[in-house]
XYZ file of N, CA, C and O in Angstrom:
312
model
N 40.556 -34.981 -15.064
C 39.327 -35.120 -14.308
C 38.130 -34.797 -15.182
O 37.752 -33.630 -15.284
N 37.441 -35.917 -15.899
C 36.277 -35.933 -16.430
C 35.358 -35.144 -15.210
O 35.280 -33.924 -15.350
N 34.765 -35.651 -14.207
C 33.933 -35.218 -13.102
C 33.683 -34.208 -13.440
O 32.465 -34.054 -13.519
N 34.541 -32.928 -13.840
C 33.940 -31.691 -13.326
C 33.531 -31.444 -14.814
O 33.866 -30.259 -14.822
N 33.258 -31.568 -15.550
C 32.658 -31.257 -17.000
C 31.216 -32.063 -16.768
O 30.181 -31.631 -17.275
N 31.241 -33.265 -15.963
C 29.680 -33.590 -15.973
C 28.859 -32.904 -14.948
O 29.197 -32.596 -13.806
N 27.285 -32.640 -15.774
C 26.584 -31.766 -14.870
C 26.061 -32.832 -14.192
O 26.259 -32.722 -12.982
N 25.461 -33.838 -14.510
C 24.791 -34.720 -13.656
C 25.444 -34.885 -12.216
O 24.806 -35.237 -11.224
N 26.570 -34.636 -12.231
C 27.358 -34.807 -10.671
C 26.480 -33.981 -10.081
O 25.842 -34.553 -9.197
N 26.183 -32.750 -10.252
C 25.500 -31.441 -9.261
C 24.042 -32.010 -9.207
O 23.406 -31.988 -8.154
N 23.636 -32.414 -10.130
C 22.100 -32.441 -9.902
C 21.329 -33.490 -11.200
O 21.809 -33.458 -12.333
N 20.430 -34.155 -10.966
C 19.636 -34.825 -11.241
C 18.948 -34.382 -13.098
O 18.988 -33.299 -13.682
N 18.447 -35.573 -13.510
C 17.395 -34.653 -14.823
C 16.265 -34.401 -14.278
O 15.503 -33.871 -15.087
N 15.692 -34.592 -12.962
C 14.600 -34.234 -12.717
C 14.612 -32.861 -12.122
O 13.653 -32.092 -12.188
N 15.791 -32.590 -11.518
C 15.967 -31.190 -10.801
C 16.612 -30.353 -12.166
O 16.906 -29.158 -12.180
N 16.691 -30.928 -12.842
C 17.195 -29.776 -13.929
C 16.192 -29.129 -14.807
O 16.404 -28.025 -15.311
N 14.798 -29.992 -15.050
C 13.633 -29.767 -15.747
C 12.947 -28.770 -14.292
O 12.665 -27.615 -14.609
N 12.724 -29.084 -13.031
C 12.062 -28.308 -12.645
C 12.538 -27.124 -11.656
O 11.709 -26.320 -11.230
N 13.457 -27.071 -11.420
C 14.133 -26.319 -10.510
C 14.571 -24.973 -11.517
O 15.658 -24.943 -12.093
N 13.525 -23.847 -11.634
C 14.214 -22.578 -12.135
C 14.124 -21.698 -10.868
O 13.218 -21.637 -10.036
N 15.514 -20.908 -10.949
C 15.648 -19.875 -9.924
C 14.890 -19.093 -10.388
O 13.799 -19.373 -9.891
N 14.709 -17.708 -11.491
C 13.937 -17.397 -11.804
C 12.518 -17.195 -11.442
O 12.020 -16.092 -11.220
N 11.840 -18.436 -11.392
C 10.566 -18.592 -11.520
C 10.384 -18.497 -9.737
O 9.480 -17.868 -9.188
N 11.519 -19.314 -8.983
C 10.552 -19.281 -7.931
C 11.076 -17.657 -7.380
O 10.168 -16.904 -7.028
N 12.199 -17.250 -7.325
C 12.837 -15.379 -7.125
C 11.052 -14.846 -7.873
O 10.515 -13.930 -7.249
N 10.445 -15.281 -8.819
C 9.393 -14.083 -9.732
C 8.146 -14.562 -8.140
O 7.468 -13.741 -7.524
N 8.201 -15.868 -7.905
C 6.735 -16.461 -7.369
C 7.130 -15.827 -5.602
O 6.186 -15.364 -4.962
N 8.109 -15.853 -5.151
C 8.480 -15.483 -4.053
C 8.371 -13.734 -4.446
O 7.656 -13.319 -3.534
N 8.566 -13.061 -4.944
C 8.517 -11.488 -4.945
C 7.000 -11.748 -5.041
O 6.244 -11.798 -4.070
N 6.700 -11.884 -6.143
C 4.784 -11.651 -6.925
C 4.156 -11.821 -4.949
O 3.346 -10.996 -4.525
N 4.679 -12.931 -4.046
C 3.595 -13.780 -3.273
C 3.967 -12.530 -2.005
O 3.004 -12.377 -1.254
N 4.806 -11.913 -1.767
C 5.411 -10.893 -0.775
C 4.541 -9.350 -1.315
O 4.222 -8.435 -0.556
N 4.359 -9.385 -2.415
C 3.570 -8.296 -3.149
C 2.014 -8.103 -2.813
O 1.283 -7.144 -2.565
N 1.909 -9.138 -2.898
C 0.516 -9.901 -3.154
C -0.104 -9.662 -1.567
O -1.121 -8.993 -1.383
N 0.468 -10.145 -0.735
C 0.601 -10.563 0.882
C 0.644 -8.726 1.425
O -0.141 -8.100 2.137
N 1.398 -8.470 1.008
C 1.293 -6.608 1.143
C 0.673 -5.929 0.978
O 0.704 -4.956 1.731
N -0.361 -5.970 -0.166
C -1.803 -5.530 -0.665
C -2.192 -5.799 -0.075
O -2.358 -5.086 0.914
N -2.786 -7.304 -0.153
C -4.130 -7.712 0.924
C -3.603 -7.765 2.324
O -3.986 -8.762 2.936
N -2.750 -6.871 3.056
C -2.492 -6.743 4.330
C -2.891 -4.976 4.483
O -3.141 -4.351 5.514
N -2.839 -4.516 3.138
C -2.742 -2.962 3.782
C -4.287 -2.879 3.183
O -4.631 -1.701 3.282
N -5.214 -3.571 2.675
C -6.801 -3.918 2.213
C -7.183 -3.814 3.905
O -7.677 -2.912 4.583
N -6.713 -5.161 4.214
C -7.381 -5.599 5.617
C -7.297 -4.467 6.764
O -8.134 -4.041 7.560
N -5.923 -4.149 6.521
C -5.985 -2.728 7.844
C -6.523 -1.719 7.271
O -7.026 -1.090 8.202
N -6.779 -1.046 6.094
C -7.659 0.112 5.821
C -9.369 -0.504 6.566
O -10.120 -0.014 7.408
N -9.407 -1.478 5.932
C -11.013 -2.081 6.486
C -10.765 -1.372 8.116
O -11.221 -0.292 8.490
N -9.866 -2.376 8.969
C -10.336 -2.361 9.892
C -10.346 -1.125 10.797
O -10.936 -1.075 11.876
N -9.540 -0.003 10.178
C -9.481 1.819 9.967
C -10.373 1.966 10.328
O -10.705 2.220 11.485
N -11.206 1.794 9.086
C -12.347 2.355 8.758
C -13.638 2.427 9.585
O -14.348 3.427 9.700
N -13.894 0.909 10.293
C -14.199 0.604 11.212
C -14.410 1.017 12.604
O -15.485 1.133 13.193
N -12.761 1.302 13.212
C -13.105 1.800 14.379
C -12.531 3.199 14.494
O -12.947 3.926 15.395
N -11.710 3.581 13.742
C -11.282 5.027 13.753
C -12.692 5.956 13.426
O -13.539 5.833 12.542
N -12.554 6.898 14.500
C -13.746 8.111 14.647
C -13.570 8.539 13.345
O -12.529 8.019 12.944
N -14.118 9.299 12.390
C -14.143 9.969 11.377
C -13.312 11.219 11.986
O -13.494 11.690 13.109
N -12.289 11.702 10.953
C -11.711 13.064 10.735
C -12.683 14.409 11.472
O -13.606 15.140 11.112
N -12.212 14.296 12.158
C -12.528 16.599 12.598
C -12.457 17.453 10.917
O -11.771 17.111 9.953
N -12.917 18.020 10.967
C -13.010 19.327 9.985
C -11.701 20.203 10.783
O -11.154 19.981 11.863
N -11.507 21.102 9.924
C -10.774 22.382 10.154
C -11.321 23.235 10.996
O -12.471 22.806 11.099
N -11.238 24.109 11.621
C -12.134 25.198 12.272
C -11.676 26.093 10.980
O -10.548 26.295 10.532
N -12.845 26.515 10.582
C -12.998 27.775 10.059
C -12.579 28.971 10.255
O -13.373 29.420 11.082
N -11.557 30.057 9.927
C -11.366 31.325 10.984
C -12.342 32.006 10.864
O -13.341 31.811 10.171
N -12.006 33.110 11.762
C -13.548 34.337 11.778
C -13.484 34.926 10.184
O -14.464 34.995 9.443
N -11.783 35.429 9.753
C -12.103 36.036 8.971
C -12.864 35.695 7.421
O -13.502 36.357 6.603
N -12.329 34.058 7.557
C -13.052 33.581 6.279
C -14.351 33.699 6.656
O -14.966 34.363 5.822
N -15.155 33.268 7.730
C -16.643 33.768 7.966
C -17.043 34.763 7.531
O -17.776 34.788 6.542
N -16.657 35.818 8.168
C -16.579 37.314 7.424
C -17.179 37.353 5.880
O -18.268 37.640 5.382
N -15.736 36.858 5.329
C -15.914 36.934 4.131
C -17.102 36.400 3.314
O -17.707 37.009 2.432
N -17.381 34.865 3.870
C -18.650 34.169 3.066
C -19.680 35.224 3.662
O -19.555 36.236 2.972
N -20.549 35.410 4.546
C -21.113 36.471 5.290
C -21.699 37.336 4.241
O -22.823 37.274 3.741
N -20.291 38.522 3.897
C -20.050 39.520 2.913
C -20.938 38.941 1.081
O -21.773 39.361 0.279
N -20.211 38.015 1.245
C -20.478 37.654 -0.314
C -22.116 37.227 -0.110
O -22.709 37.434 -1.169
N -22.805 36.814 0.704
C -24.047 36.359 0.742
C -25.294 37.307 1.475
O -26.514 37.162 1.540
N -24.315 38.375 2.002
C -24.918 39.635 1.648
C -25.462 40.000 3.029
O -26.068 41.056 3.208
N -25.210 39.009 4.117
C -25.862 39.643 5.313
C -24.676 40.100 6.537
O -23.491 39.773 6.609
N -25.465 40.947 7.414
C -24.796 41.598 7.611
C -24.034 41.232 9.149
O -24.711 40.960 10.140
N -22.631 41.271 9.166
C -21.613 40.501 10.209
C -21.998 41.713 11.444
O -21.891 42.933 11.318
N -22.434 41.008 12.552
C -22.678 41.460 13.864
C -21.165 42.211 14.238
O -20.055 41.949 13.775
N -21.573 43.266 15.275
C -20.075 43.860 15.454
C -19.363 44.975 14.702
O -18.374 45.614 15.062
N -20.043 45.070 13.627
C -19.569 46.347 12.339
C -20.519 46.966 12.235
O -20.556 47.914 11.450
């Protein structure tokens, strides 16, 4: 059986010049990459947008205290 030694049985010279797995496995990852960025771009934007800005910490008393102390005036209560 000649047949199975020829490649032309499987496929064409035109599919053999352009058909790399490779390239489209690199263009299919790169385009899923790509699509992932500018998806997590677009939702930070739209974050940014309508999410209230962050609360602060509450401060405790005693760190008050302390800045208070260091700036020299004097904490009500003592």
């Amino acid at each position: 059986m000649d047949s199975e030694s020829d490649p032309s049985q499987y496929m064409t010279n035109d599919e053999a010049k352009g058909f790399n797995p490779g390239l489209i496995v690199l263009l299919v990852v790169g385009g899923l990459l790509i699509t992932f960025l500018v998806g997590n771009y677009v939702l930070y934007m739209y974050a940014q947008k309508t999410l209230p800005p962050r609360k602060k910490k509450p401060v405790s008393k005693k760190k008050l205290k302390r800045e208070k102390l260091k700036q020299g005036v004097a904490v009500p209560g003592e």
